[in-house]
Amino acid sequence: MERLDKFLCDSGVGTRSQVKVILKAGRVAIDGRTVKDGSLKLDPQTAVVTLDGEKLGGKRRVVLMLNKPAGYVTATEDKQDPTVMELLPASYRHMDLKPVGRLDKATEGLLLFTADGDLLHRLISPKKEVPKVYYARHEGQAGPEDVEAFAAGLTLRDGSQCLPAKLEPLGAGESRITVCEGKYHQVRRMMAARGMPVSYLERQQEGPLTLGDLPRGQTRELTEEEIAAIDG
Ligand code: URA
């Protein structure tokens, strides 16, 4: 059995205080009877809960995509810097969403969030080898020897070994890099190991997901089809 107010929050109806207002307005019904008391217990497997006559599905699997701006750290709390959690719209703040993997404070682009612990672990598991595509501006010009070194698996300056990766030179001081793992500062360290320190980095793609036209600093929910595509 579950409290009605918790069920409504988990269904994405709103925050606890928004849910209170919605209940008070008589907009929620259980099995056809209007209910205003959020402490009421229900069986989420059998009860039919409606908001303004529309059936609610209970716990939705929410995955959010953020187009992260520079200047925010990927953490749920930080004493010094603003965190990516501050960029989530208020209606998602009660959902216990966690970032999937991390982007450096200076890195921009695609960052996912979910409250589904199993999905989170599957997505960040090194076994999953999800390809992540980055756009980098850097010193120097990437050449064929750099492309070959990336493809063979780079050794970083601290001696750690990287999986084979793809480097695509785009022009003077610009490259696209695809990696299938998530070591600390991975792309910056790979480029530094080839004498091409990075001045700007953006994650543009993760598995089948791309930023599309999502503006910087904005979020959007993944569709059921997109969630199925990353959780295959
Ligand atoms: N590689 C990096 O160096 N930084 C990031 O934020 C992501 C990948």
mmCIF file of C-alpha atoms and ligand atoms in Angstrom:
data_model
loop_
_atom_site.group_PDB
_atom_site.id
_atom_site.type_symbol
_atom_site.label_atom_id
_atom_site.label_comp_id
_atom_site.label_asym_id
_atom_site.label_seq_id
_atom_site.Cartn_x
_atom_site.Cartn_y
_atom_site.Cartn_z
ATOM 1 C CA MET A 1 0.000 0.000 0.000
ATOM 2 C CA GLU A 2 1.212 3.517 -0.799
ATOM 3 C CA ARG A 3 0.168 7.018 0.254
ATOM 4 C CA LEU A 4 -1.812 8.894 -2.393
ATOM 5 C CA ASP A 5 0.383 12.025 -2.200
ATOM 6 C CA LYS A 6 3.552 9.956 -2.769
ATOM 7 C CA PHE A 7 1.894 8.127 -5.675
ATOM 8 C CA LEU A 8 0.992 11.482 -7.261
ATOM 9 C CA CYS A 9 4.546 12.841 -6.823
ATOM 10 C CA ASP A 10 6.058 9.676 -8.305
ATOM 11 C CA SER A 11 3.643 9.968 -11.236
ATOM 12 C CA GLY A 12 5.209 13.334 -12.081
ATOM 13 C CA VAL A 13 2.103 15.347 -11.148
ATOM 14 C CA GLY A 14 4.209 17.841 -9.186
ATOM 15 C CA THR A 15 6.024 18.582 -5.968
ATOM 16 C CA ARG A 16 4.526 17.689 -2.565
ATOM 17 C CA SER A 17 3.129 21.216 -2.165
ATOM 18 C CA GLN A 18 1.745 21.291 -5.732
ATOM 19 C CA VAL A 19 0.112 17.909 -5.098
ATOM 20 C CA LYS A 20 -1.568 19.313 -1.950
ATOM 21 C CA VAL A 21 -3.121 22.149 -3.970
ATOM 22 C CA ILE A 22 -4.249 19.752 -6.718
ATOM 23 C CA LEU A 23 -5.876 17.458 -4.135
ATOM 24 C CA LYS A 24 -7.606 20.373 -2.375
ATOM 25 C CA ALA A 25 -9.077 21.480 -5.716
ATOM 26 C CA GLY A 26 -10.807 18.088 -6.020
ATOM 27 C CA ARG A 27 -9.001 17.154 -9.244
ATOM 28 C CA VAL A 28 -7.959 13.660 -8.138
ATOM 29 C CA ALA A 29 -10.172 10.569 -8.002
ATOM 30 C CA ILE A 30 -9.555 6.965 -6.968
ATOM 31 C CA ASP A 31 -11.793 4.422 -8.680
ATOM 32 C CA GLY A 32 -14.103 7.241 -9.737
ATOM 33 C CA ARG A 33 -14.484 8.884 -6.271
ATOM 34 C CA THR A 34 -12.965 12.330 -5.640
ATOM 35 C CA VAL A 35 -10.307 12.208 -2.934
ATOM 36 C CA LYS A 36 -8.790 15.229 -1.165
ATOM 37 C CA ASP A 37 -6.783 13.473 1.561
ATOM 38 C CA GLY A 38 -3.185 12.814 0.467
ATOM 39 C CA SER A 39 -2.508 10.487 3.408
ATOM 40 C CA LEU A 40 -5.018 7.960 2.075
ATOM 41 C CA LYS A 41 -3.438 4.571 1.259
ATOM 42 C CA LEU A 42 -3.960 2.816 -2.041
ATOM 43 C CA ASP A 43 -2.766 -0.312 -3.793
ATOM 44 C CA PRO A 44 -0.883 1.028 -6.855
ATOM 45 C CA GLN A 45 -1.358 -2.320 -8.631
ATOM 46 C CA THR A 46 -5.161 -2.204 -8.555
ATOM 47 C CA ALA A 47 -6.347 1.368 -7.834
ATOM 48 C CA VAL A 48 -7.320 3.535 -10.800
ATOM 49 C CA VAL A 49 -6.106 7.062 -9.972
ATOM 50 C CA THR A 50 -7.149 9.930 -12.222
ATOM 51 C CA LEU A 51 -6.181 13.608 -12.473
ATOM 52 C CA ASP A 52 -8.858 15.719 -14.200
ATOM 53 C CA GLY A 53 -10.304 12.422 -15.426
ATOM 54 C CA GLU A 54 -7.018 11.213 -17.002
ATOM 55 C CA LYS A 55 -5.572 7.947 -15.677
ATOM 56 C CA LEU A 56 -2.147 8.210 -14.036
ATOM 57 C CA GLY A 57 0.394 5.498 -14.613
ATOM 58 C CA GLY A 58 2.100 5.474 -11.216
ATOM 59 C CA LYS A 59 5.890 5.423 -11.122
ATOM 60 C CA ARG A 60 7.102 6.669 -14.495
ATOM 61 C CA ARG A 61 10.616 5.880 -15.578
ATOM 62 C CA VAL A 62 11.897 9.405 -16.027
ATOM 63 C CA VAL A 63 15.159 10.048 -17.862
ATOM 64 C CA LEU A 64 16.057 13.702 -18.406
ATOM 65 C CA MET A 65 18.556 15.091 -20.901
ATOM 66 C CA LEU A 66 20.351 18.329 -19.981
ATOM 67 C CA ASN A 67 22.404 20.465 -22.353
ATOM 68 C CA LYS A 68 24.962 21.368 -19.677
ATOM 69 C CA PRO A 69 26.565 24.815 -19.753
ATOM 70 C CA ALA A 70 30.138 25.366 -18.541
ATOM 71 C CA GLY A 71 30.592 26.375 -14.900
ATOM 72 C CA TYR A 72 28.443 23.673 -13.252
ATOM 73 C CA VAL A 73 29.900 20.632 -11.499
ATOM 74 C CA THR A 74 28.377 17.178 -11.985
ATOM 75 C CA ALA A 75 27.483 16.450 -8.367
ATOM 76 C CA THR A 76 24.345 16.441 -6.252
ATOM 77 C CA GLU A 77 25.974 18.873 -3.756
ATOM 78 C CA ASP A 78 29.059 21.069 -3.775
ATOM 79 C CA LYS A 79 30.344 23.655 -1.300
ATOM 80 C CA GLN A 80 32.068 25.871 -3.899
ATOM 81 C CA ASP A 81 30.409 25.615 -7.285
ATOM 82 C CA PRO A 82 26.864 25.515 -8.635
ATOM 83 C CA THR A 83 25.797 21.944 -9.423
ATOM 84 C CA VAL A 84 23.958 20.539 -12.439
ATOM 85 C CA MET A 85 21.017 19.783 -10.075
ATOM 86 C CA GLU A 86 20.294 23.532 -9.992
ATOM 87 C CA LEU A 87 19.501 23.421 -13.705
ATOM 88 C CA LEU A 88 16.659 20.897 -13.313
ATOM 89 C CA PRO A 89 13.149 22.388 -13.532
ATOM 90 C CA ALA A 90 11.407 22.621 -10.123
ATOM 91 C CA SER A 91 8.852 19.948 -11.059
ATOM 92 C CA TYR A 92 11.673 17.340 -11.267
ATOM 93 C CA ARG A 93 13.520 18.302 -8.078
ATOM 94 C CA HIS A 94 11.473 15.952 -5.845
ATOM 95 C CA MET A 95 12.195 12.916 -8.025
ATOM 96 C CA ASP A 96 15.625 12.004 -6.630
ATOM 97 C CA LEU A 97 17.229 12.194 -10.084
ATOM 98 C CA LYS A 98 20.981 11.487 -10.283
ATOM 99 C CA PRO A 99 23.418 12.367 -13.089
ATOM 100 C CA VAL A 100 24.435 9.425 -15.301
ATOM 101 C CA GLY A 101 28.242 9.589 -15.365
ATOM 102 C CA ARG A 102 29.868 13.017 -15.270
ATOM 103 C CA LEU A 103 31.033 15.973 -17.317
ATOM 104 C CA ASP A 104 33.826 18.256 -16.068
ATOM 105 C CA LYS A 105 32.910 21.711 -14.773
ATOM 106 C CA ALA A 106 34.190 23.310 -18.010
ATOM 107 C CA THR A 107 32.618 20.713 -20.359
ATOM 108 C CA GLU A 108 29.278 21.433 -22.031
ATOM 109 C CA GLY A 109 26.675 19.233 -23.652
ATOM 110 C CA LEU A 110 24.674 16.078 -23.185
ATOM 111 C CA LEU A 111 24.158 14.831 -19.627
ATOM 112 C CA LEU A 112 21.450 12.358 -18.603
ATOM 113 C CA PHE A 113 19.668 12.056 -15.243
ATOM 114 C CA THR A 114 17.549 9.232 -13.837
ATOM 115 C CA ALA A 115 16.159 8.088 -10.495
ATOM 116 C CA ASP A 116 16.145 4.482 -11.708
ATOM 117 C CA GLY A 117 19.179 2.999 -9.922
ATOM 118 C CA ASP A 118 19.251 -0.155 -12.061
ATOM 119 C CA LEU A 119 19.176 1.835 -15.299
ATOM 120 C CA LEU A 120 21.866 4.186 -13.961
ATOM 121 C CA HIS A 121 24.192 1.278 -13.211
ATOM 122 C CA ARG A 122 23.551 -0.337 -16.572
ATOM 123 C CA LEU A 123 24.340 2.947 -18.383
ATOM 124 C CA ILE A 124 27.594 3.713 -16.549
ATOM 125 C CA SER A 125 28.836 0.110 -16.416
ATOM 126 C CA PRO A 126 32.188 -0.103 -18.265
ATOM 127 C CA LYS A 127 30.916 -3.394 -19.766
ATOM 128 C CA LYS A 128 28.217 -1.438 -21.616
ATOM 129 C CA GLU A 129 30.811 0.500 -23.684
ATOM 130 C CA VAL A 130 28.305 3.154 -24.765
ATOM 131 C CA PRO A 131 30.003 5.350 -27.429
ATOM 132 C CA LYS A 132 30.170 9.009 -26.436
ATOM 133 C CA VAL A 133 30.920 11.635 -29.082
ATOM 134 C CA TYR A 134 32.713 14.884 -28.209
ATOM 135 C CA TYR A 135 33.546 18.026 -30.158
ATOM 136 C CA ALA A 136 36.879 19.571 -29.071
ATOM 137 C CA ARG A 137 38.748 22.758 -29.833
ATOM 138 C CA HIS A 138 42.429 22.311 -29.113
ATOM 139 C CA GLU A 139 45.952 23.440 -29.801
ATOM 140 C CA GLY A 140 47.705 22.042 -32.872
ATOM 141 C CA GLN A 141 46.296 20.035 -35.732
ATOM 142 C CA ALA A 142 45.356 16.344 -35.473
ATOM 143 C CA GLY A 143 47.058 14.248 -38.157
ATOM 144 C CA PRO A 144 47.034 10.639 -39.403
ATOM 145 C CA GLU A 145 49.506 9.500 -36.689
ATOM 146 C CA ASP A 146 47.149 10.835 -33.988
ATOM 147 C CA VAL A 147 44.192 9.054 -35.611
ATOM 148 C CA GLU A 148 46.187 5.807 -35.614
ATOM 149 C CA ALA A 149 47.325 6.253 -32.006
ATOM 150 C CA PHE A 150 43.696 6.756 -30.869
ATOM 151 C CA ALA A 151 42.565 3.685 -32.840
ATOM 152 C CA ALA A 152 45.312 1.535 -31.325
ATOM 153 C CA GLY A 153 44.430 2.554 -27.730
ATOM 154 C CA LEU A 154 46.365 5.443 -26.206
ATOM 155 C CA THR A 155 48.599 5.276 -23.165
ATOM 156 C CA LEU A 156 47.993 8.362 -21.008
ATOM 157 C CA ARG A 157 50.789 10.332 -19.336
ATOM 158 C CA ASP A 158 50.158 8.538 -16.013
ATOM 159 C CA GLY A 159 50.628 5.181 -17.797
ATOM 160 C CA SER A 160 46.936 4.162 -17.857
ATOM 161 C CA GLN A 161 45.747 2.401 -20.983
ATOM 162 C CA CYS A 162 42.696 3.534 -22.984
ATOM 163 C CA LEU A 163 40.399 1.401 -25.101
ATOM 164 C CA PRO A 164 40.599 2.021 -28.871
ATOM 165 C CA ALA A 165 38.901 5.331 -29.705
ATOM 166 C CA LYS A 166 38.078 7.336 -32.822
ATOM 167 C CA LEU A 167 39.667 10.698 -33.637
ATOM 168 C CA GLU A 168 38.290 12.671 -36.585
ATOM 169 C CA PRO A 169 40.188 15.880 -37.432
ATOM 170 C CA LEU A 170 37.668 18.570 -38.465
ATOM 171 C CA GLY A 171 40.110 21.330 -39.400
ATOM 172 C CA ALA A 172 42.742 23.484 -37.726
ATOM 173 C CA GLY A 173 42.430 22.956 -33.959
ATOM 174 C CA GLU A 174 39.082 21.119 -34.114
ATOM 175 C CA SER A 175 38.326 17.415 -33.779
ATOM 176 C CA ARG A 176 35.517 14.953 -33.088
ATOM 177 C CA ILE A 177 36.412 12.206 -30.605
ATOM 178 C CA THR A 178 34.440 9.041 -29.853
ATOM 179 C CA VAL A 179 35.249 7.074 -26.687
ATOM 180 C CA CYS A 180 33.544 4.052 -25.155
ATOM 181 C CA GLU A 181 34.715 4.480 -21.554
ATOM 182 C CA GLY A 182 34.610 7.218 -18.941
ATOM 183 C CA LYS A 183 37.949 7.726 -17.239
ATOM 184 C CA TYR A 184 38.464 10.953 -15.261
ATOM 185 C CA HIS A 185 39.117 13.874 -17.697
ATOM 186 C CA GLN A 186 39.424 11.217 -20.374
ATOM 187 C CA VAL A 187 39.216 13.241 -23.592
ATOM 188 C CA ARG A 188 41.315 16.116 -22.235
ATOM 189 C CA ARG A 189 44.003 13.656 -21.092
ATOM 190 C CA MET A 190 43.941 11.745 -24.395
ATOM 191 C CA MET A 191 44.398 14.932 -26.395
ATOM 192 C CA ALA A 192 47.116 16.185 -23.997
ATOM 193 C CA ALA A 193 48.939 12.865 -24.445
ATOM 194 C CA ARG A 194 49.183 13.715 -28.186
ATOM 195 C CA GLY A 195 50.333 17.307 -27.496
ATOM 196 C CA MET A 196 46.958 18.902 -28.287
ATOM 197 C CA PRO A 197 45.598 20.432 -25.051
ATOM 198 C CA VAL A 198 41.829 21.052 -25.199
ATOM 199 C CA SER A 199 40.412 24.553 -24.686
ATOM 200 C CA TYR A 200 36.729 23.698 -25.281
ATOM 201 C CA LEU A 201 34.826 20.412 -24.991
ATOM 202 C CA GLU A 202 31.212 19.518 -25.715
ATOM 203 C CA ARG A 203 29.533 16.087 -25.511
ATOM 204 C CA GLN A 204 27.246 15.887 -28.522
ATOM 205 C CA GLN A 205 26.083 12.277 -28.439
ATOM 206 C CA GLU A 206 25.709 9.328 -26.052
ATOM 207 C CA GLY A 207 24.772 6.013 -27.669
ATOM 208 C CA PRO A 208 21.839 6.777 -30.008
ATOM 209 C CA LEU A 209 20.970 10.067 -28.238
ATOM 210 C CA THR A 210 21.982 13.464 -29.629
ATOM 211 C CA LEU A 211 21.490 16.980 -28.256
ATOM 212 C CA GLY A 212 19.397 17.933 -31.290
ATOM 213 C CA ASP A 213 18.098 21.480 -30.918
ATOM 214 C CA LEU A 214 17.936 21.408 -27.098
ATOM 215 C CA PRO A 215 19.159 24.880 -26.031
ATOM 216 C CA ARG A 216 22.123 25.176 -23.661
ATOM 217 C CA GLY A 217 20.999 25.080 -20.014
ATOM 218 C CA GLN A 218 17.653 23.407 -20.902
ATOM 219 C CA THR A 219 16.324 19.908 -20.165
ATOM 220 C CA ARG A 220 13.890 17.568 -21.861
ATOM 221 C CA GLU A 221 12.440 14.168 -20.955
ATOM 222 C CA LEU A 222 13.437 11.188 -23.068
ATOM 223 C CA THR A 223 10.561 9.415 -24.787
ATOM 224 C CA GLU A 224 9.713 5.775 -23.975
ATOM 225 C CA GLU A 225 11.317 4.802 -27.317
ATOM 226 C CA GLU A 226 14.543 6.660 -26.476
ATOM 227 C CA ILE A 227 14.697 5.012 -23.035
ATOM 228 C CA ALA A 228 14.188 1.587 -24.634
ATOM 229 C CA ALA A 229 16.966 2.376 -27.161
ATOM 230 C CA ILE A 230 19.552 3.152 -24.445
ATOM 231 C CA ASP A 231 18.431 0.304 -22.187
ATOM 232 C CA GLY A 232 18.616 -2.411 -24.835
HETATM 233 N N1 URA B 1 36.358 13.796 -21.103
HETATM 234 C C1 URA B 1 36.813 14.882 -20.449
HETATM 235 O O1 URA B 1 38.003 15.156 -20.448
HETATM 236 N N2 URA B 1 35.928 15.663 -19.816
HETATM 237 C C2 URA B 1 34.610 15.423 -19.792
HETATM 238 O O2 URA B 1 33.846 16.187 -19.200
HETATM 239 C C3 URA B 1 34.143 14.297 -20.486
HETATM 240 C C4 URA B 1 35.030 13.493 -21.123
#
